[in-house]
Structure formats: C-alpha cells, structure tokens
Short mmCIF file of N, CA and C in Angstrom, two decimals:
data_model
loop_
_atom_site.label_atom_id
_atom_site.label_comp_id
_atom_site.label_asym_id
_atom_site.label_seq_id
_atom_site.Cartn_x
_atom_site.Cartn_y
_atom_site.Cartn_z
N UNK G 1 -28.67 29.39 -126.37
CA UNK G 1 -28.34 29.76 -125.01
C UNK G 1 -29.24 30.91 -124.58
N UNK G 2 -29.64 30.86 -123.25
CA UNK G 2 -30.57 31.51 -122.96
C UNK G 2 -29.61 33.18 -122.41
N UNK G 3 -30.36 33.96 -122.31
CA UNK G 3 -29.91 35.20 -121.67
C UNK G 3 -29.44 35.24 -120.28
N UNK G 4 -29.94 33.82 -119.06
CA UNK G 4 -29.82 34.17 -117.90
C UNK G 4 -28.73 33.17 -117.89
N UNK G 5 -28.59 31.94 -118.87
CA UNK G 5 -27.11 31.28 -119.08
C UNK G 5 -26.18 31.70 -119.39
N UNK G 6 -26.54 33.25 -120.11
CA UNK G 6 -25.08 34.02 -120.91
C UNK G 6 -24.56 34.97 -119.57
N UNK G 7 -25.81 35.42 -119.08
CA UNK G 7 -25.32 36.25 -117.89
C UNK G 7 -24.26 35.51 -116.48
N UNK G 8 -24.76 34.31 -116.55
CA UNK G 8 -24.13 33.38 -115.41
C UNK G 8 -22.91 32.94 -115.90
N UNK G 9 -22.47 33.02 -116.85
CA UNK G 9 -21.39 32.56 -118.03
C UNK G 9 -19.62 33.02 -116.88
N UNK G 10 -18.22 32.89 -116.37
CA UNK G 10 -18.06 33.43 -116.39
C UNK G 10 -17.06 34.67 -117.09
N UNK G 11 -17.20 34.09 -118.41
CA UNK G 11 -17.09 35.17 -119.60
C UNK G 11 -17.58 35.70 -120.23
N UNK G 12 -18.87 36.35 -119.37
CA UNK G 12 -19.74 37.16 -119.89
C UNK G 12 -19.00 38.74 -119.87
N UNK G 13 -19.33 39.76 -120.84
CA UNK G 13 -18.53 40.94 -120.63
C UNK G 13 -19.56 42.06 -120.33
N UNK G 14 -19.80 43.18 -119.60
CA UNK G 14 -20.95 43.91 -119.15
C UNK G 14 -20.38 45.36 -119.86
N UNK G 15 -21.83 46.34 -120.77
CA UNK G 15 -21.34 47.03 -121.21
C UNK G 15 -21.17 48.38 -119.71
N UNK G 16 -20.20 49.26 -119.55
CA UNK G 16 -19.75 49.69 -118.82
C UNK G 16 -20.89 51.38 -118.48
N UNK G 17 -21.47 51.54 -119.40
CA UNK G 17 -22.41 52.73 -119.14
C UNK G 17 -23.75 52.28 -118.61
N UNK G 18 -24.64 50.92 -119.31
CA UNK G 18 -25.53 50.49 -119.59
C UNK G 18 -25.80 49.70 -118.79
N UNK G 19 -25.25 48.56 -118.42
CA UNK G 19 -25.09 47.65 -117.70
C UNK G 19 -25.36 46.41 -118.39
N UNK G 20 -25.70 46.41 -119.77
CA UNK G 20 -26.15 45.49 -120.54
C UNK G 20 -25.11 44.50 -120.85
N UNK G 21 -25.30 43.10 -121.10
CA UNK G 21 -24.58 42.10 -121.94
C UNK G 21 -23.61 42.12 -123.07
N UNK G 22 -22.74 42.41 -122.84
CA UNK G 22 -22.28 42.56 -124.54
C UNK G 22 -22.35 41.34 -125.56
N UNK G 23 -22.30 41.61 -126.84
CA UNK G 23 -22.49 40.18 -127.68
C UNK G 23 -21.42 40.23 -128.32
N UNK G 24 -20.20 39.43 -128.78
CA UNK G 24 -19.02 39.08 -129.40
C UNK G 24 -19.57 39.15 -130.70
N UNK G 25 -19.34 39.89 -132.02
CA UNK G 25 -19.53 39.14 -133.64
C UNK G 25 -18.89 37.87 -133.89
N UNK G 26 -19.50 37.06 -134.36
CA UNK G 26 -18.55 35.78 -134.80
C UNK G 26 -17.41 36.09 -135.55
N UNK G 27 -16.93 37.05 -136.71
CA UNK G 27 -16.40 36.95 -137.32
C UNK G 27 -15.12 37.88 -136.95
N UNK G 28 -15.75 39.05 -136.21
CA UNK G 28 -14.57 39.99 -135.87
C UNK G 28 -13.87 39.89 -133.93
N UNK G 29 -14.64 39.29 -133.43
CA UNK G 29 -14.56 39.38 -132.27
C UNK G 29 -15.25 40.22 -131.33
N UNK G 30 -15.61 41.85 -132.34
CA UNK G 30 -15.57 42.86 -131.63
C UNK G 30 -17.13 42.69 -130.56
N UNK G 31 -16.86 42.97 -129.46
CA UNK G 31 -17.72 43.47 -128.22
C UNK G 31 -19.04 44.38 -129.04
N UNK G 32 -20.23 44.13 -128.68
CA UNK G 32 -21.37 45.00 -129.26
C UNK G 32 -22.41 44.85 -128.18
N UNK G 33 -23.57 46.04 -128.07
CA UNK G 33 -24.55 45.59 -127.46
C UNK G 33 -26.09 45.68 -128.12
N UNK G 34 -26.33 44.63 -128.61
CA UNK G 34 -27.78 44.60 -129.64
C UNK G 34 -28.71 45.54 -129.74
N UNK G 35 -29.43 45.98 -130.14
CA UNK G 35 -30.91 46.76 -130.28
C UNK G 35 -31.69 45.59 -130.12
N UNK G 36 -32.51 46.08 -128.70
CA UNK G 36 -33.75 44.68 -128.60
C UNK G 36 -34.26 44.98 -129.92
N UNK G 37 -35.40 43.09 -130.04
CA UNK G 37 -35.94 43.13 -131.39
C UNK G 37 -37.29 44.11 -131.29
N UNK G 38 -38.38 44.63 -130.10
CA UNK G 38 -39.01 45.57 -129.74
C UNK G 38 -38.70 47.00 -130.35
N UNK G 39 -37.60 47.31 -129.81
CA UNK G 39 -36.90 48.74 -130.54
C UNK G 39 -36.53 48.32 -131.93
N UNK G 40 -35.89 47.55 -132.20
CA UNK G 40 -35.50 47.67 -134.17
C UNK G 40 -36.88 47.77 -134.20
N UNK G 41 -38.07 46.60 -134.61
CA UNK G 41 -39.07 46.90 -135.37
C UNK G 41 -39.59 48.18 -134.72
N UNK G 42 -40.12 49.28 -133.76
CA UNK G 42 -40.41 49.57 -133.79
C UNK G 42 -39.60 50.85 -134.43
N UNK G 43 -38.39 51.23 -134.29
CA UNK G 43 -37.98 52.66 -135.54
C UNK G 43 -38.04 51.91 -136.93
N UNK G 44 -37.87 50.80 -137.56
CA UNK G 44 -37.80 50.70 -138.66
C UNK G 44 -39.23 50.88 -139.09
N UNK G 45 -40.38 50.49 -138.14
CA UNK G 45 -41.79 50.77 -138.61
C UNK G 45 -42.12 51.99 -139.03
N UNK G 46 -41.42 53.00 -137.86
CA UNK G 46 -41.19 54.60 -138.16
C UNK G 46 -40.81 55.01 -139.45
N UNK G 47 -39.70 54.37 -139.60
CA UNK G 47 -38.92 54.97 -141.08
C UNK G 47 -39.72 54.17 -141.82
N UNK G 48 -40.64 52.87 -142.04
CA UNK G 48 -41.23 53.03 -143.17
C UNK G 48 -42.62 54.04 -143.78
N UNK G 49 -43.13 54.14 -142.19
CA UNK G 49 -43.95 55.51 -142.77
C UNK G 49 -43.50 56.48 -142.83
N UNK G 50 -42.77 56.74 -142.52
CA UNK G 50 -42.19 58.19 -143.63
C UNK G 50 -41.47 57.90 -144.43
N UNK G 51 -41.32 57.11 -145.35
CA UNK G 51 -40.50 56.45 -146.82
C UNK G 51 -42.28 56.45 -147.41
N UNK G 52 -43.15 55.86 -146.73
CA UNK G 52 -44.49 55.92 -147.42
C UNK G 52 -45.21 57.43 -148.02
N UNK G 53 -45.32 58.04 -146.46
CA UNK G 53 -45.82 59.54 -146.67
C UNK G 53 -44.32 60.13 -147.45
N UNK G 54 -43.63 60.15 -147.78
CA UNK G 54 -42.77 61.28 -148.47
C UNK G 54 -42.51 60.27 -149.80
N UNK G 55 -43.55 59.16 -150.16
CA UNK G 55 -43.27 58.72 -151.46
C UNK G 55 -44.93 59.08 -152.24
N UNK G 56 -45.95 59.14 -151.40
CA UNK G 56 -47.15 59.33 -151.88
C UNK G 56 -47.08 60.79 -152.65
N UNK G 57 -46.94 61.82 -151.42
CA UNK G 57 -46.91 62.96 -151.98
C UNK G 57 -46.67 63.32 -153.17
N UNK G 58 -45.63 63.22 -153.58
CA UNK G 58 -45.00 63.46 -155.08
C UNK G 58 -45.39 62.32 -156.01
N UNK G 59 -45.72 61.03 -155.72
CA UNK G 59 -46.35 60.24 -156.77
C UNK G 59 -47.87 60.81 -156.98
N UNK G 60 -48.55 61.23 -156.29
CA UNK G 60 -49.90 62.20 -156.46
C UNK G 60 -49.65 63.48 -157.15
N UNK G 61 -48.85 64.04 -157.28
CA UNK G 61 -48.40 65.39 -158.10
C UNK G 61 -48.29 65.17 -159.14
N UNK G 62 -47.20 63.80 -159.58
CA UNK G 62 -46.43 63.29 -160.59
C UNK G 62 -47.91 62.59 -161.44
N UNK G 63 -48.53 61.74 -160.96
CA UNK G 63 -50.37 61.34 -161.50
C UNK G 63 -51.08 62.68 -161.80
N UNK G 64 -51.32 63.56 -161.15
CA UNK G 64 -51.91 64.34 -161.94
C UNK G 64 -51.63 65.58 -163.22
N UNK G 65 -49.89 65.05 -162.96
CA UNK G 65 -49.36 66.13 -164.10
C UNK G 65 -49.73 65.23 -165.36
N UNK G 66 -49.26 63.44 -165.17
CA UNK G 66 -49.36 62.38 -165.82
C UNK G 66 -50.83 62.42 -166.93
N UNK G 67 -51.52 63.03 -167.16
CA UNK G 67 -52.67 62.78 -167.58
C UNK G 67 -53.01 63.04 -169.11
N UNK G 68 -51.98 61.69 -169.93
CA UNK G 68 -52.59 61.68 -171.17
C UNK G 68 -53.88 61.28 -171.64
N UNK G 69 -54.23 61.30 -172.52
CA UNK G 69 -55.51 61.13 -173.27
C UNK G 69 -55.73 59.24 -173.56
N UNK G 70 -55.13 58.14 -173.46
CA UNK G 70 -54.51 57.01 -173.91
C UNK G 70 -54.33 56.35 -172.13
N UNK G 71 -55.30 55.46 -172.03
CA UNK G 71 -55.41 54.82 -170.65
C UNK G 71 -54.15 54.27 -170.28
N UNK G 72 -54.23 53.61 -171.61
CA UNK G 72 -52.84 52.71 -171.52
C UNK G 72 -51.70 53.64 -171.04
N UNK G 73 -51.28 54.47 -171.68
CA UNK G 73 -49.94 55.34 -172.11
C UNK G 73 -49.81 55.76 -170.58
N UNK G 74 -51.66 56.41 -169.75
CA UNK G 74 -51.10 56.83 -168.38
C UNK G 74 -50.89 55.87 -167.32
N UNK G 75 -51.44 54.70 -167.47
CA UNK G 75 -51.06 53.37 -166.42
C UNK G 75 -49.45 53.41 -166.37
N UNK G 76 -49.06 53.26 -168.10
CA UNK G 76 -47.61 52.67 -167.80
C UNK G 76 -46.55 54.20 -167.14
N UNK G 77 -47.50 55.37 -167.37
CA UNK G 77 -46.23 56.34 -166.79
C UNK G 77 -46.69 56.56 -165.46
N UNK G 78 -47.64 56.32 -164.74
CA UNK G 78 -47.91 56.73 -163.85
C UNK G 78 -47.48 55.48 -162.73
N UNK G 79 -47.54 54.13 -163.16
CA UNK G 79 -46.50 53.21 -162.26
C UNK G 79 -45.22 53.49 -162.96
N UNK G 80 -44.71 54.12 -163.72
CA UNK G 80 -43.00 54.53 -164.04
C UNK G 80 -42.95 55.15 -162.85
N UNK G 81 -43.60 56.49 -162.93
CA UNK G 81 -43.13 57.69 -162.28
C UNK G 81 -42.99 57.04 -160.82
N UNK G 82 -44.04 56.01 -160.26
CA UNK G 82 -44.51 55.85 -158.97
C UNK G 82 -43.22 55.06 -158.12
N UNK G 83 -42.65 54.05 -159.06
CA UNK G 83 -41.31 53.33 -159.24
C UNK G 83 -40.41 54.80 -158.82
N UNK G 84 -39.96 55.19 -159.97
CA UNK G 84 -38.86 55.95 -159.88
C UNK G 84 -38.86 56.71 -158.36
N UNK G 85 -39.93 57.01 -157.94
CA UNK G 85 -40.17 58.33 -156.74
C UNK G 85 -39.75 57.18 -156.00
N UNK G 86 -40.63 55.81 -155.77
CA UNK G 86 -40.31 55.33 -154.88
C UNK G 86 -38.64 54.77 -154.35
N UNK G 87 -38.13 54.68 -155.35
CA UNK G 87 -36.77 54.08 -155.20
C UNK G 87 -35.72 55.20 -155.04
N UNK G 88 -36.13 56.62 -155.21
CA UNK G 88 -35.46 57.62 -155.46
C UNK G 88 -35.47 58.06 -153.44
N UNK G 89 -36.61 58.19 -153.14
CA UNK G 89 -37.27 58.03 -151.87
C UNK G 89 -36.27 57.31 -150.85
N UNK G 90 -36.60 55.86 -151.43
CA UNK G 90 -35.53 54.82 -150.35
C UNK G 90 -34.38 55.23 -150.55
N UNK G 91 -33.89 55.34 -151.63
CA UNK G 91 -32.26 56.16 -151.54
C UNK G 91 -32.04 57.41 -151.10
N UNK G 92 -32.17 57.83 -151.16
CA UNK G 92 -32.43 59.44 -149.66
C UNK G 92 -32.73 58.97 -148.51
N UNK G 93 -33.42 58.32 -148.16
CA UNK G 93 -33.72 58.36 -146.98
C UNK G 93 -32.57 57.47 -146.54
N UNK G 94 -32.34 56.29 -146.83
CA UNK G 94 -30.99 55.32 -146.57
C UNK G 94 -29.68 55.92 -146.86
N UNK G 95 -29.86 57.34 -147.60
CA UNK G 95 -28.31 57.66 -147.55
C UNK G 95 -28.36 58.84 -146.45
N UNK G 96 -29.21 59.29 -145.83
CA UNK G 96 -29.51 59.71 -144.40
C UNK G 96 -29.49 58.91 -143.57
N UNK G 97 -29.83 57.85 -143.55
CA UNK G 97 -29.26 56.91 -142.36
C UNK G 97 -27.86 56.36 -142.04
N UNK G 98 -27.47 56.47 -143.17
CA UNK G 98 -25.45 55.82 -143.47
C UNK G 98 -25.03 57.49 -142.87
N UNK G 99 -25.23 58.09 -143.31
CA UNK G 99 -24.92 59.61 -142.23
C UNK G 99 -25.48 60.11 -141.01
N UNK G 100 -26.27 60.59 -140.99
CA UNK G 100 -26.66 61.00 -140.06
C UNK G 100 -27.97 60.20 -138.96
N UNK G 101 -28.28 59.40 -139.39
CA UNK G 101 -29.08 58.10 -139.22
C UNK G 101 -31.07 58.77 -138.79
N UNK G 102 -31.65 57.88 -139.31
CA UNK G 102 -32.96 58.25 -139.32
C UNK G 102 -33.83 58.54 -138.37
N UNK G 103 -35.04 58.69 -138.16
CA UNK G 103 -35.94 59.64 -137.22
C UNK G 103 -36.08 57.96 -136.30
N UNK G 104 -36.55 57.24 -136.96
CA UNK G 104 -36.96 55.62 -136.25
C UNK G 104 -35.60 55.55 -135.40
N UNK G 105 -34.17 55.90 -135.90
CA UNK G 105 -33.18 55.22 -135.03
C UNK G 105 -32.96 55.93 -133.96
N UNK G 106 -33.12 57.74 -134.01
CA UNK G 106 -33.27 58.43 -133.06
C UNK G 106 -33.77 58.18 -131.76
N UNK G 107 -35.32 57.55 -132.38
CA UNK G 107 -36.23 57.66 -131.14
C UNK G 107 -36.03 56.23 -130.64
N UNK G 108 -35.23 55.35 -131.24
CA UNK G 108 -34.96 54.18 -130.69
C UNK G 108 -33.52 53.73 -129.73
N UNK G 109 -32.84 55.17 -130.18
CA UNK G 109 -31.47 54.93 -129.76
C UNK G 109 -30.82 54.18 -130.45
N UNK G 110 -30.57 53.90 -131.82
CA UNK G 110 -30.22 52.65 -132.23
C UNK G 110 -29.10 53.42 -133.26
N UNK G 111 -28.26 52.69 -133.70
CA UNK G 111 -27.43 53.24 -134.36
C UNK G 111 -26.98 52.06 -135.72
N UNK G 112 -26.72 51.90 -137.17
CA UNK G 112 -26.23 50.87 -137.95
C UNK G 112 -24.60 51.06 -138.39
N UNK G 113 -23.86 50.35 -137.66
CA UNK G 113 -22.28 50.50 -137.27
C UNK G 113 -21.18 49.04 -138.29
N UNK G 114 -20.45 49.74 -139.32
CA UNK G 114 -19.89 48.96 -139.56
C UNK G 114 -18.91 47.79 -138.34
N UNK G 115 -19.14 46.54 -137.92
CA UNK G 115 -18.81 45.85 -137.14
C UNK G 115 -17.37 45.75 -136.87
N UNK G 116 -16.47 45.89 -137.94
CA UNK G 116 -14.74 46.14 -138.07
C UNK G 116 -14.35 47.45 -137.20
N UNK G 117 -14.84 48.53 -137.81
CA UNK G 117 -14.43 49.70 -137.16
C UNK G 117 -15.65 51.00 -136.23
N UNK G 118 -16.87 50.91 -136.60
CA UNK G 118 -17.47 51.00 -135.93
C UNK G 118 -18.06 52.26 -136.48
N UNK G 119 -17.51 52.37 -137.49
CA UNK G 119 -17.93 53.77 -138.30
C UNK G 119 -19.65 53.28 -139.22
N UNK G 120 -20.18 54.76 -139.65
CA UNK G 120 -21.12 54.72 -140.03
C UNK G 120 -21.18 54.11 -141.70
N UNK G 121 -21.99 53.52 -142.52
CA UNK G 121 -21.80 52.89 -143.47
C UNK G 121 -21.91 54.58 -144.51
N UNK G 122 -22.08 55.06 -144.46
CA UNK G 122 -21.92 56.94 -145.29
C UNK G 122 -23.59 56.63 -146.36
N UNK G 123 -23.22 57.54 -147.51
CA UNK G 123 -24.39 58.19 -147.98
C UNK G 123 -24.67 57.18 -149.22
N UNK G 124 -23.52 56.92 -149.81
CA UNK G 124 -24.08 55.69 -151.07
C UNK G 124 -24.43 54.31 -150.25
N UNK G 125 -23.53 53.90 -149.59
CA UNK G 125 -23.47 52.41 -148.87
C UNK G 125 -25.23 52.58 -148.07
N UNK G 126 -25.55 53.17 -147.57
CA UNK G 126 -26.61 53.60 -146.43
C UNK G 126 -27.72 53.40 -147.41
N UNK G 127 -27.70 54.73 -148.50
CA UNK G 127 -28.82 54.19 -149.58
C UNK G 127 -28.77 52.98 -150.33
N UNK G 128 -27.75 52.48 -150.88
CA UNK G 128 -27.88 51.34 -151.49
C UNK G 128 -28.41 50.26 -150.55
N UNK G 129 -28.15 50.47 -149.32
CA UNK G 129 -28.55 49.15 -148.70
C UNK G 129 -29.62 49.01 -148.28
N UNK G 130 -30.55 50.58 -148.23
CA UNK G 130 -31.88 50.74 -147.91
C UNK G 130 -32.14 50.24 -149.71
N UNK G 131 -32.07 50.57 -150.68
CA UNK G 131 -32.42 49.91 -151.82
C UNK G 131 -32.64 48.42 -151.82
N UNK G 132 -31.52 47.72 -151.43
CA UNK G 132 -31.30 46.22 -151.23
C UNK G 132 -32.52 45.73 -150.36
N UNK G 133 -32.67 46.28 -148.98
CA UNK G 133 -33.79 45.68 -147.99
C UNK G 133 -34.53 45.88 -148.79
N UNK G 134 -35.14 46.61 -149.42
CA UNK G 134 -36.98 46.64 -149.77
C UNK G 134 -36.67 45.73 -151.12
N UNK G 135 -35.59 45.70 -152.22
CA UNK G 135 -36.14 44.38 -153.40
C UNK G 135 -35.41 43.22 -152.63
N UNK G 136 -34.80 43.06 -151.26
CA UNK G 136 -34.97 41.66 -150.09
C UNK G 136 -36.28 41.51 -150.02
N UNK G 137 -37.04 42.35 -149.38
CA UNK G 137 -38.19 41.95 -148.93
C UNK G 137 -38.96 41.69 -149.97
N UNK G 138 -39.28 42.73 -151.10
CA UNK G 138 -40.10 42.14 -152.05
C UNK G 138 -39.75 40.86 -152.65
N UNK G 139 -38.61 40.58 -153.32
CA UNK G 139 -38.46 39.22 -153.71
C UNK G 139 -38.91 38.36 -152.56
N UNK G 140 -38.69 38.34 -151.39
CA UNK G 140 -39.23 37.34 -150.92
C UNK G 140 -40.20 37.37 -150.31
N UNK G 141 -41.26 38.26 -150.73
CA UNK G 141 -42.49 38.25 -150.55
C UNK G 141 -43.21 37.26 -152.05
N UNK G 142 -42.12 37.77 -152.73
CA UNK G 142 -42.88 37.42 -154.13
C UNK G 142 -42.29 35.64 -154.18
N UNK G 143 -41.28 35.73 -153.93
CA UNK G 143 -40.74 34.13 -153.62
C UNK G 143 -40.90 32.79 -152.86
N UNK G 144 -40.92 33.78 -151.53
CA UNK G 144 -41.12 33.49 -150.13
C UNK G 144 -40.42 31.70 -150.07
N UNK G 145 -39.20 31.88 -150.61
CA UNK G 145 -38.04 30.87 -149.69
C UNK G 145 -36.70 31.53 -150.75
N UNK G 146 -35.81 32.50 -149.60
CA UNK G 146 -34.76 32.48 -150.20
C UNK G 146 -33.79 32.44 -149.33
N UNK G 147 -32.24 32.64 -149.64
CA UNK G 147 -31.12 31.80 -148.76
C UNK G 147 -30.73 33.31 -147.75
N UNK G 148 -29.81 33.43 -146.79
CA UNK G 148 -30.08 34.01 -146.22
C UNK G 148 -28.69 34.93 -146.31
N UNK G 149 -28.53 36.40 -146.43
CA UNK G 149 -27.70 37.38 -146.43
C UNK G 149 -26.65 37.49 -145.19
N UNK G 150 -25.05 37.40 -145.14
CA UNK G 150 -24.44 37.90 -144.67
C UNK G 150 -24.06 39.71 -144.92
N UNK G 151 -24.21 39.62 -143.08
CA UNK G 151 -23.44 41.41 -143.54
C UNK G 151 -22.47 41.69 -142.86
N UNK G 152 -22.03 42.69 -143.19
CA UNK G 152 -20.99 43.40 -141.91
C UNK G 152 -21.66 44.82 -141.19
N UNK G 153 -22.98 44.60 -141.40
CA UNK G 153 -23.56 45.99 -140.29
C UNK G 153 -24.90 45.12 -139.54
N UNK G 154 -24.23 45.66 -138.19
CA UNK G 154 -25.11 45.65 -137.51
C UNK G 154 -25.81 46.46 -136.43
N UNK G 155 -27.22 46.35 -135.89
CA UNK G 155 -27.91 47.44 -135.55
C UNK G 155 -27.42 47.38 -133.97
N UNK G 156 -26.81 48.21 -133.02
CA UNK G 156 -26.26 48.54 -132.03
C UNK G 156 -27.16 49.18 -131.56
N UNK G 157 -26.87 49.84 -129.60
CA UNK G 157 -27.63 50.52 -129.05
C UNK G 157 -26.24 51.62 -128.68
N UNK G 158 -26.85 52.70 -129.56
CA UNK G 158 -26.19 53.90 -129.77
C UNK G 158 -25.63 54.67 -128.11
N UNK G 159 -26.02 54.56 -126.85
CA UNK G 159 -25.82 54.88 -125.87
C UNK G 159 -25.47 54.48 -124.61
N UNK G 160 -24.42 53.19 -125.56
CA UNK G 160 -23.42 52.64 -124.28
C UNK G 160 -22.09 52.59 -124.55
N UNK G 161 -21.35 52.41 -123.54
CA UNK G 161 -20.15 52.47 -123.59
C UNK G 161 -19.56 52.01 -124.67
N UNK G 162 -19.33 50.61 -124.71
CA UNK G 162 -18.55 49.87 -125.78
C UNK G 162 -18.91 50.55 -127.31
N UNK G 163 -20.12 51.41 -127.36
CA UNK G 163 -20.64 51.96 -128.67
C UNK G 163 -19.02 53.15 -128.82
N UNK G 164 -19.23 54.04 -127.44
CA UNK G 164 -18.65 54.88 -127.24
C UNK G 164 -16.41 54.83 -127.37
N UNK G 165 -16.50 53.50 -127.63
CA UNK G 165 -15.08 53.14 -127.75
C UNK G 165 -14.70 52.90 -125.50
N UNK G 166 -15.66 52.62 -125.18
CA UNK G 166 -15.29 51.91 -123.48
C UNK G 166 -14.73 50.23 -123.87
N UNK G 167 -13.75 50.20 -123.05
CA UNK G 167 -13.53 48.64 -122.99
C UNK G 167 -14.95 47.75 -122.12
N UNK G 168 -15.79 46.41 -122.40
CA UNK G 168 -16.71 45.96 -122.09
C UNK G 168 -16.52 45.29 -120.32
#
C-alpha cells in the first residue's frame, strides 16, 4: 500500500504534534510514527564512524604496546586485542544508546523504543543488541542468505506526539 492510499484510508490516524501518519505494530497494536529510511541510515552511518574512530585509537596503542619478537605470536595478539577493543567498543556505545541514545539518533531525532511500553531498551539490552547487529551483519556478509529477525524495538521519530504518550 502506497503512502497516498494509507493517507486517503478512512482509518488512517495523524500524529497530533507532527502531522505525520501513524503506523499500527502488527503485533501490539500500538500507534508509532517511523524514522524515514533517509534519517535511520543516515545516524546509524554516524554511529558507525564513531564505533570506527573510537575503536582504531586504542587498537593502535594496543599494536604498538603488542610488539613481540615472533611474527606469528604478534599477528595472533594484535587481531586478539583488535577483536576484544572492537566488541568492547560496540558494547559501550550500544549500552549508550539503550540509555541515553547516540550522537547519530540525536541529530536524527530518532529514538529505539520498546514497542509494548515505549520505554528505552537500558544499558545491557542496548549493548547486547548493538553486539547482535554487527555479528547480523557480518554473518551475513560472510553468508549472504539468512532468515530474517523478529524484534520488539523499533526505530521511532523521537518528536511527536504519540512518542510523547498523545492519543494519534
């Protein structure tokens, strides 16, 4: 269904600050109003360069402390160390987003809202799930055909009503 068929609908519901469309969840019912796909990719592009620049840094510190005598011995600690920073990295930064939410969602207005109640996913759930997206993506980069993830969060536009607890 197209956007100008949902708008002509007449049970379409309008968010009350915004003026935007609201979208029903299939599963809960609840009223939401999307993050265009323009704005998601563009803060999530944000937050991956700075998951990049604040993973280099310290993997460059961690390489040059790294410097045994044994090629071998520094390959395998210096992709250890590079691993560990990196995953240590995505979990900070994703358990800043389940709280207080990231620099990309800021400048996007975007907010990631448990769909039931509307609360924020907190500091383990937030990092673990920033953990989960990047070995999502890598496996299926490395796979490239896998089945497809249900969730219960989804990415909202942090500055409308229905976000705000308004009826739609």
């Amino acid at each position: 269904m197209t956007a100008t068929a949902a708008a002509t609908r007449p049970d379409t519901l309008v968010d009350p600050v915004t003026g935007r469309d609201t979208w029903t969840h299939e599963l809960t019912g609840k009223h939401y109003v999307p993050q265009s796909l323009r704005g998601y990719l563009l803060g999530r592009s944000l937050d991956i360069l700075i998951v990049a620049a604040a993973t280099v840094a310290p993997a460059k510190g961690a390489a040059a402390l790294l410097q045994p005598t044994s090629l071998m011995a520094q390959e395998w600690q210096s992709v250890s160390a590079f691993g560990l920073i990196l995953f240590s990295v995505i979990f900070l930064y994703g358990g800043a987003a389940g709280t207080i939410g990231t620099l990309g969602e800021k400048l996007t207005r975007m907010r990631v809202v448990n769909i039931d109640d509307g609360s924020s996913p907190g500091f383990r759930t937030g990092g673990l799930r920033a953990v989960g997206w990047f070995l999502y993506v890598i496996f299926t980069l490395m796979l490239s055909s896998t089945g497809t993830a249900e969730t219960r969060f989804v990415a909202v536009r942090s500055n409308t009503g229905v976000y705000r607890g308004d009826p739609p």
